[in-house]
CSV table of C-alpha atoms and ligand atoms in Angstrom, one decimal:
chain,number,residue,atom,x,y,z
V,1,MET,CA,139.1,81.5,66.3
V,2,ARG,CA,139.6,80.7,70.0
V,3,SER,CA,136.5,78.5,70.8
V,4,ILE,CA,134.9,75.8,68.8
V,5,ALA,CA,131.8,73.7,69.5
V,6,LEU,CA,130.8,70.4,68.0
V,7,LEU,CA,127.6,68.3,67.8
V,8,THR,CA,126.3,65.1,66.3
V,9,SER,CA,122.8,65.2,64.9
V,10,GLY,CA,120.2,62.9,63.2
V,11,GLY,CA,120.9,59.1,63.0
V,12,ASP,CA,124.2,58.1,64.7
V,13,ALA,CA,126.8,56.4,62.5
V,14,PRO,CA,129.8,54.3,63.5
V,15,GLY,CA,132.9,56.5,63.3
V,16,MET,CA,131.2,59.6,64.8
V,17,ASN,CA,133.3,59.1,68.0
V,18,ALA,CA,136.5,58.9,66.0
V,19,ALA,CA,135.5,62.2,64.3
V,20,ILE,CA,134.7,63.8,67.7
V,21,ARG,CA,138.1,62.8,69.0
V,22,ALA,CA,139.8,64.3,65.9
V,23,VAL,CA,137.9,67.6,66.2
V,24,VAL,CA,138.6,68.0,69.9
V,25,ARG,CA,142.3,67.1,69.7
V,26,ARG,CA,143.0,69.1,66.5
V,27,ALA,CA,141.3,72.1,68.0
V,28,LEU,CA,143.2,71.8,71.3
V,29,ALA,CA,146.5,71.5,69.4
V,30,ALA,CA,145.7,74.8,67.8
V,31,GLY,CA,145.1,76.4,71.2
V,32,CYS,CA,141.3,76.6,70.9
V,33,ARG,CA,138.8,75.8,73.7
V,34,VAL,CA,136.4,73.0,72.6
V,35,PHE,CA,132.8,72.5,73.7
V,36,GLY,CA,130.7,69.4,73.1
V,37,VAL,CA,127.0,70.0,72.5
V,38,HIS,CA,124.8,67.1,73.7
V,39,HIS,CA,121.7,65.9,71.7
V,40,GLY,CA,122.5,67.7,68.5
V,41,TYR,CA,120.6,70.9,67.6
V,42,ALA,CA,118.0,70.3,70.3
V,43,GLY,CA,120.8,70.4,72.9
V,44,LEU,CA,122.2,73.6,71.3
V,45,ILE,CA,118.9,75.3,71.9
V,46,ALA,CA,118.6,73.9,75.4
V,47,GLY,CA,122.2,74.9,76.2
V,48,GLU,CA,123.4,71.3,76.9
V,49,ILE,CA,127.0,72.4,76.4
V,50,GLU,CA,130.1,71.3,78.2
V,51,GLU,CA,133.8,72.0,77.7
V,52,LEU,CA,135.9,69.0,76.6
V,53,ASP,CA,139.6,68.3,77.2
V,54,THR,CA,141.8,65.8,75.6
V,55,ARG,CA,140.9,63.1,78.2
V,56,ALA,CA,137.2,63.5,77.5
V,57,VAL,CA,137.7,61.9,74.1
V,58,GLY,CA,140.1,59.1,75.3
V,59,ASP,CA,139.2,55.5,74.6
V,60,ILE,CA,136.4,56.3,72.2
V,61,ILE,CA,138.0,55.8,68.8
V,62,HIS,CA,136.7,52.2,68.6
V,63,ARG,CA,133.2,52.8,69.9
V,64,GLY,CA,130.0,53.0,67.9
V,65,GLY,CA,127.2,55.5,68.6
V,66,THR,CA,128.2,59.0,69.7
V,67,ILE,CA,129.4,60.1,73.2
V,68,LEU,CA,127.6,63.4,72.5
V,69,ARG,CA,124.4,61.6,71.9
V,70,THR,CA,122.1,62.8,69.1
V,71,ALA,CA,118.6,63.9,68.3
V,72,ARG,CA,116.3,64.9,65.5
V,73,SER,CA,115.1,68.4,66.3
V,74,GLU,CA,112.1,70.0,64.6
V,75,GLU,CA,112.3,73.1,66.8
V,76,PHE,CA,115.7,74.0,65.3
V,77,PHE,CA,114.0,74.5,61.9
V,78,THR,CA,112.0,77.4,63.3
V,79,GLU,CA,113.2,80.9,63.4
V,80,ALA,CA,112.9,81.1,67.2
V,81,GLY,CA,114.8,77.8,67.6
V,82,GLN,CA,117.7,79.1,65.5
V,83,GLU,CA,117.8,82.4,67.4
V,84,THR,CA,117.9,80.6,70.7
V,85,ALA,CA,120.7,78.3,69.5
V,86,ILE,CA,122.8,81.3,68.3
V,87,GLU,CA,122.2,83.1,71.6
V,88,GLN,CA,123.4,80.0,73.5
V,89,MET,CA,126.6,80.0,71.4
V,90,ARG,CA,127.2,83.6,72.2
V,91,ARG,CA,126.6,83.0,75.9
V,92,HIS,CA,129.3,80.3,75.9
V,93,GLY,CA,131.7,82.4,73.8
V,94,ILE,CA,131.6,79.9,71.0
V,95,GLU,CA,132.9,81.3,67.7
V,96,GLY,CA,132.6,78.3,65.4
V,97,LEU,CA,130.6,75.0,65.1
V,98,VAL,CA,131.3,71.6,63.6
V,99,ALA,CA,128.1,69.7,62.8
V,100,MET,CA,128.3,66.0,62.1
V,101,GLY,CA,125.5,64.0,60.5
V,102,GLY,CA,123.6,63.5,57.2
V,103,ASP,CA,121.5,65.8,55.0
V,104,GLY,CA,119.3,67.1,57.8
V,105,THR,CA,122.3,68.1,59.8
V,106,LEU,CA,123.7,69.9,56.8
V,107,ARG,CA,120.5,71.8,56.3
V,108,GLY,CA,120.7,72.9,59.9
V,109,ALA,CA,124.3,74.0,59.4
V,110,LEU,CA,123.4,76.0,56.3
V,111,ALA,CA,120.6,77.8,58.2
V,112,LEU,CA,123.2,78.8,60.9
V,113,HIS,CA,125.7,79.9,58.2
V,114,ARG,CA,123.1,82.1,56.6
V,115,ARG,CA,122.6,83.7,60.0
V,116,GLY,CA,126.3,84.6,60.2
V,117,VAL,CA,127.5,81.6,62.3
V,118,ALA,CA,130.8,80.1,61.3
V,119,VAL,CA,129.9,76.4,60.7
V,120,VAL,CA,131.4,73.4,59.0
V,121,GLY,CA,129.6,70.1,58.2
V,122,VAL,CA,131.2,66.6,58.5
V,123,PRO,CA,129.3,63.9,56.5
V,124,ALA,CA,128.4,61.1,58.9
V,125,THR,CA,125.6,58.7,58.0
V,126,ILE,CA,125.4,55.0,57.2
V,127,ASP,CA,123.2,56.0,54.1
V,128,ASN,CA,126.2,57.3,52.0
V,129,ASP,CA,123.8,59.6,50.3
V,130,LEU,CA,125.9,62.8,50.1
V,131,ALA,CA,127.8,64.0,47.1
V,132,PHE,CA,131.3,65.6,47.2
V,133,THR,CA,132.8,62.9,49.4
V,134,ASP,CA,133.9,59.4,48.3
V,135,VAL,CA,132.1,58.0,51.3
V,136,THR,CA,130.2,59.2,54.4
V,137,ILE,CA,131.4,58.2,57.9
V,138,GLY,CA,129.6,55.0,59.0
V,139,PHE,CA,128.8,53.6,55.6
V,140,ASP,CA,131.8,51.1,55.5
V,141,THR,CA,130.9,49.7,58.9
V,142,ALA,CA,127.2,49.4,58.0
V,143,VAL,CA,128.1,47.5,54.8
V,144,ASN,CA,130.4,45.2,56.6
V,145,THR,CA,127.7,44.5,59.3
V,146,ALA,CA,125.2,43.7,56.5
V,147,LEU,CA,127.7,41.4,54.8
V,148,GLU,CA,128.3,39.5,58.0
V,149,ALA,CA,124.6,39.0,58.3
V,150,ILE,CA,124.4,37.9,54.7
V,151,ASN,CA,127.2,35.4,55.2
V,152,ARG,CA,125.3,33.8,58.1
V,153,ILE,CA,122.0,33.8,56.3
V,154,ARG,CA,123.8,32.1,53.3
V,155,ASP,CA,124.7,29.1,55.5
V,156,THR,CA,121.1,28.4,56.5
V,157,ALA,CA,119.8,29.3,53.1
V,158,THR,CA,122.0,26.6,51.5
V,159,ALA,CA,121.2,24.1,54.2
V,160,LEU,CA,117.5,24.2,53.5
V,161,GLY,CA,117.6,25.3,49.9
V,162,ARG,CA,115.6,28.4,50.6
V,163,THR,CA,115.3,31.9,49.0
V,164,PHE,CA,116.1,34.7,51.4
V,165,VAL,CA,115.0,38.3,51.1
V,166,ILE,CA,117.2,40.6,53.2
V,167,GLU,CA,116.0,44.2,53.8
V,168,VAL,CA,118.8,46.8,54.5
V,169,MET,CA,118.6,50.4,55.6
V,170,GLY,CA,119.5,53.5,53.6
V,171,ARG,CA,116.4,55.7,53.8
V,172,HIS,CA,115.9,57.0,50.2
V,173,SER,CA,119.3,55.6,49.1
V,174,GLY,CA,120.2,52.3,47.6
V,175,GLN,CA,123.9,52.6,48.4
V,176,ILE,CA,124.1,50.0,51.3
V,177,ALA,CA,121.9,47.6,49.3
V,178,LEU,CA,124.0,48.0,46.1
V,179,VAL,CA,127.4,47.5,47.8
V,180,ALA,CA,126.3,44.8,50.3
V,181,GLY,CA,124.4,43.1,47.5
V,182,LEU,CA,127.4,43.0,45.1
V,183,ALA,CA,129.9,42.1,47.7
V,184,GLY,CA,127.6,39.6,49.3
V,185,GLY,CA,126.9,37.7,46.0
V,186,ALA,CA,123.2,38.6,45.9
V,187,GLU,CA,121.2,37.4,42.9
V,188,SER,CA,119.0,40.5,42.7
V,189,ILE,CA,119.3,43.9,44.3
V,190,LEU,CA,116.3,46.2,44.5
V,191,ILE,CA,117.0,49.9,45.1
V,192,PRO,CA,114.9,53.0,45.0
V,193,GLU,CA,116.9,54.7,42.3
V,194,VAL,CA,116.3,52.1,39.7
V,195,PRO,CA,112.8,50.7,38.7
V,196,TYR,CA,112.6,46.9,39.1
V,197,ASP,CA,110.4,44.2,37.6
V,198,LEU,CA,109.4,41.6,40.2
V,199,ASP,CA,108.4,39.1,37.4
V,200,GLU,CA,112.0,39.4,36.1
V,201,VAL,CA,113.4,38.9,39.6
V,202,CYS,CA,111.2,35.7,39.9
V,203,ALA,CA,112.2,34.4,36.5
V,204,ARG,CA,115.9,34.9,37.3
V,205,LEU,CA,115.3,32.9,40.6
V,206,LEU,CA,113.7,30.0,38.7
V,207,ARG,CA,116.4,30.0,36.0
V,208,GLY,CA,119.0,29.8,38.8
V,209,ARG,CA,117.2,26.8,40.3
V,210,GLU,CA,117.2,25.1,36.9
V,211,ARG,CA,120.9,25.6,36.7
V,212,GLY,CA,121.3,23.8,40.0
V,213,LYS,CA,121.5,26.8,42.4
V,214,ARG,CA,120.7,25.7,45.9
V,215,HIS,CA,119.7,29.0,47.5
V,216,SER,CA,119.1,32.6,46.5
V,217,ILE,CA,119.7,35.9,48.2
V,218,ILE,CA,117.8,39.0,47.3
V,219,ILE,CA,118.7,42.4,48.8
V,220,VAL,CA,116.0,45.0,49.1
V,221,ALA,CA,116.8,48.6,50.1
V,222,GLU,CA,114.2,49.9,52.6
V,223,GLY,CA,113.5,52.8,50.3
V,224,ALA,CA,112.6,50.5,47.4
V,225,ALA,CA,110.0,48.3,49.0
V,226,SER,CA,109.1,46.3,52.1
V,227,GLY,CA,111.3,43.2,52.3
V,228,LEU,CA,108.3,41.4,53.9
V,229,GLU,CA,106.0,42.2,51.0
V,230,ILE,CA,108.6,41.3,48.4
V,231,GLY,CA,109.3,37.9,50.2
V,232,GLN,CA,105.6,37.1,50.3
V,233,GLU,CA,105.1,38.0,46.6
V,234,ILE,CA,108.2,36.0,45.5
V,235,GLU,CA,106.9,32.9,47.3
V,236,LYS,CA,103.4,33.3,45.8
V,237,ARG,CA,104.8,33.8,42.2
V,238,THR,CA,107.5,31.1,42.3
V,239,GLY,CA,106.4,28.6,44.8
V,240,LEU,CA,109.9,28.7,46.3
V,241,GLU,CA,110.1,28.6,50.1
V,242,THR,CA,111.1,32.1,51.0
V,243,ARG,CA,112.2,33.7,54.3
V,244,VAL,CA,112.7,37.4,55.1
V,245,THR,CA,115.2,39.1,57.4
V,246,VAL,CA,115.0,42.8,58.1
V,247,LEU,CA,118.5,43.9,59.4
V,248,GLY,CA,117.3,47.3,60.8
V,249,HIS,CA,119.3,49.1,63.4
V,250,ILE,CA,121.9,46.4,63.8
V,251,GLN,CA,123.5,48.2,60.8
V,252,ARG,CA,123.9,51.4,62.8
V,253,GLY,CA,125.8,50.0,65.8
V,254,GLY,CA,129.1,48.3,66.4
V,255,THR,CA,132.8,49.2,66.4
V,256,PRO,CA,133.7,51.3,63.4
V,257,SER,CA,135.8,49.7,60.6
V,258,GLY,CA,139.4,50.8,60.0
V,259,ARG,CA,138.2,52.8,56.9
V,260,ASP,CA,135.6,54.6,58.9
V,261,ARG,CA,138.0,55.5,61.7
V,262,LEU,CA,140.6,56.8,59.1
V,263,VAL,CA,138.1,58.9,57.2
V,264,ALA,CA,136.6,60.2,60.5
V,265,SER,CA,140.0,61.2,61.8
V,266,ILE,CA,140.9,63.0,58.6
V,267,LEU,CA,137.6,64.8,58.3
V,268,GLY,CA,137.2,65.7,61.9
V,269,ALA,CA,140.7,67.4,61.8
V,270,ALA,CA,139.9,69.0,58.5
V,271,ALA,CA,136.7,70.6,59.8
V,272,VAL,CA,138.8,72.4,62.4
V,273,GLU,CA,141.4,73.5,59.9
V,274,VAL,CA,138.6,74.9,57.7
V,275,LEU,CA,137.2,76.9,60.6
V,276,LEU,CA,140.7,78.2,61.6
V,277,ALA,CA,141.2,79.3,58.0
V,278,GLY,CA,138.1,81.5,58.3
V,279,ARG,CA,135.8,79.5,56.0
V,280,SER,CA,132.2,78.7,56.8
V,281,GLY,CA,129.1,77.0,55.2
V,282,VAL,CA,131.1,74.2,53.7
V,283,MET,CA,131.1,70.4,54.1
V,284,VAL,CA,134.4,68.6,54.3
V,285,GLY,CA,134.6,65.4,52.2
V,286,ILE,CA,137.2,62.7,51.4
V,287,ARG,CA,138.6,62.4,47.8
V,288,GLY,CA,141.2,59.6,47.7
V,289,GLU,CA,143.6,60.3,50.4
V,290,GLU,CA,142.9,64.1,50.5
V,291,TRP,CA,140.1,66.1,52.0
V,292,ILE,CA,138.1,68.7,50.1
V,293,ALA,CA,135.6,71.4,51.2
V,294,THR,CA,132.4,72.1,49.2
V,295,PRO,CA,129.7,74.7,49.9
V,296,ILE,CA,126.9,72.9,51.7
V,297,GLU,CA,124.4,74.6,49.3
V,298,GLN,CA,126.1,72.7,46.4
V,299,VAL,CA,126.2,69.4,48.4
V,300,LEU,CA,122.5,69.6,49.1
V,301,ALA,CA,121.6,70.5,45.5
V,302,THR,CA,123.6,67.6,44.0
V,303,PRO,CA,122.3,64.0,44.0
V,304,ARG,CA,125.0,61.5,44.9
V,305,PRO,CA,126.0,59.5,41.7
V,306,LEU,CA,125.1,55.8,41.9
V,307,PRO,CA,127.0,53.1,40.1
V,308,GLU,CA,123.9,51.5,38.6
V,309,ALA,CA,125.9,49.2,36.5
V,310,TRP,CA,126.8,47.2,39.6
V,311,ILE,CA,123.2,45.8,39.7
V,312,GLY,CA,123.8,44.1,36.3
V,313,LEU,CA,127.2,43.1,37.4
V,314,ALA,CA,125.8,41.4,40.6
V,315,GLU,CA,123.3,39.5,38.4
V,316,VAL,CA,126.0,38.3,36.0
V,317,LEU,CA,128.3,37.2,38.9
V,318,ALA,CA,125.6,35.4,40.8
V,319,ARG,CA,125.2,32.7,38.2
N,1,F6P,O1,119.7,57.8,58.2
N,1,F6P,C1,120.2,56.7,58.9
N,1,F6P,C2,119.0,55.7,59.1
N,1,F6P,O2,119.5,54.6,59.8
N,1,F6P,C3,118.3,55.3,57.8
N,1,F6P,O3,119.1,54.3,57.1
N,1,F6P,C4,117.0,54.8,58.3
N,1,F6P,O4,116.0,54.9,57.4
N,1,F6P,C5,116.8,55.8,59.5
N,1,F6P,O5,118.0,56.3,59.9
N,1,F6P,C6,116.1,55.2,60.7
N,1,F6P,O6,115.8,56.2,61.5
N,1,F6P,P1,115.4,56.0,63.1
N,1,F6P,O7,116.6,55.5,63.8
N,1,F6P,O8,114.9,57.3,63.5
N,1,F6P,O9,114.3,54.9,63.1
């Protein structure tokens, strides 16, 4: 393989730039030409492709977002869109593609693989909703951003003796809520994967107040419920003064954590090694300190296991 392209697609995630740097420099070290595709699959269709050298990815390892920009493309999921994308790759002499992003990006990668394109996926999404990797790139930073916000809210919650509902991102996944909730000392964590009983949440709040608790923090995953509605309902049912904070896109930005940069560097380089070894249609993932490669079909068909027991643990520890 003499020429590799890479793109970032879907929601950006902190650490994507570190992964881009790793792909480019690992491929250059192997003697390949490297092309960056701007705006994800939409840019592949439109031919927004430029050659990258080692300096093009200098000074980006610590930056959030993605220098290649990103997009969500519906056109790519049409036959005509995919044919045009493949034609663009041919025109530029591109023999392999690295696609970074979440499940939508992997679906796109699988479509290309089925059409005979050599393609490897790199899991990068704050949602951490993919199986066959300990973690997706961006998750650790998003959790730490949420934790910083929770710490700050805790100060004012204690000062005024209030209950706070904090809504976090994650789309259909409760991973950010679960980890930020447990590590942030939340009293209740509501996630889409586990049914919750709001009466029980309220009863726990009131029991806490009886024990002398001065404030309460409840973490709601956006996929479970609207934080605003939960906050209003809690105030109505308990009479406790309640405030709501929706963290939103703050969780997507910022300098990537050390862990995200490490995982991104390992997986970006691994994606190139997989292509050089002649494999295609796989996602690279991290397992401990090693990387693994799993067929994308299998990744998409496997729900990510969730440590549900952590909800109960958070409740016990928040006494
Ligand atoms: O998939 C990443 C994510 O940030 C989700 O957590 C969230 O639901 C979604 O993207 C938001 O998408 P958008 O940036 O298009 O509003």
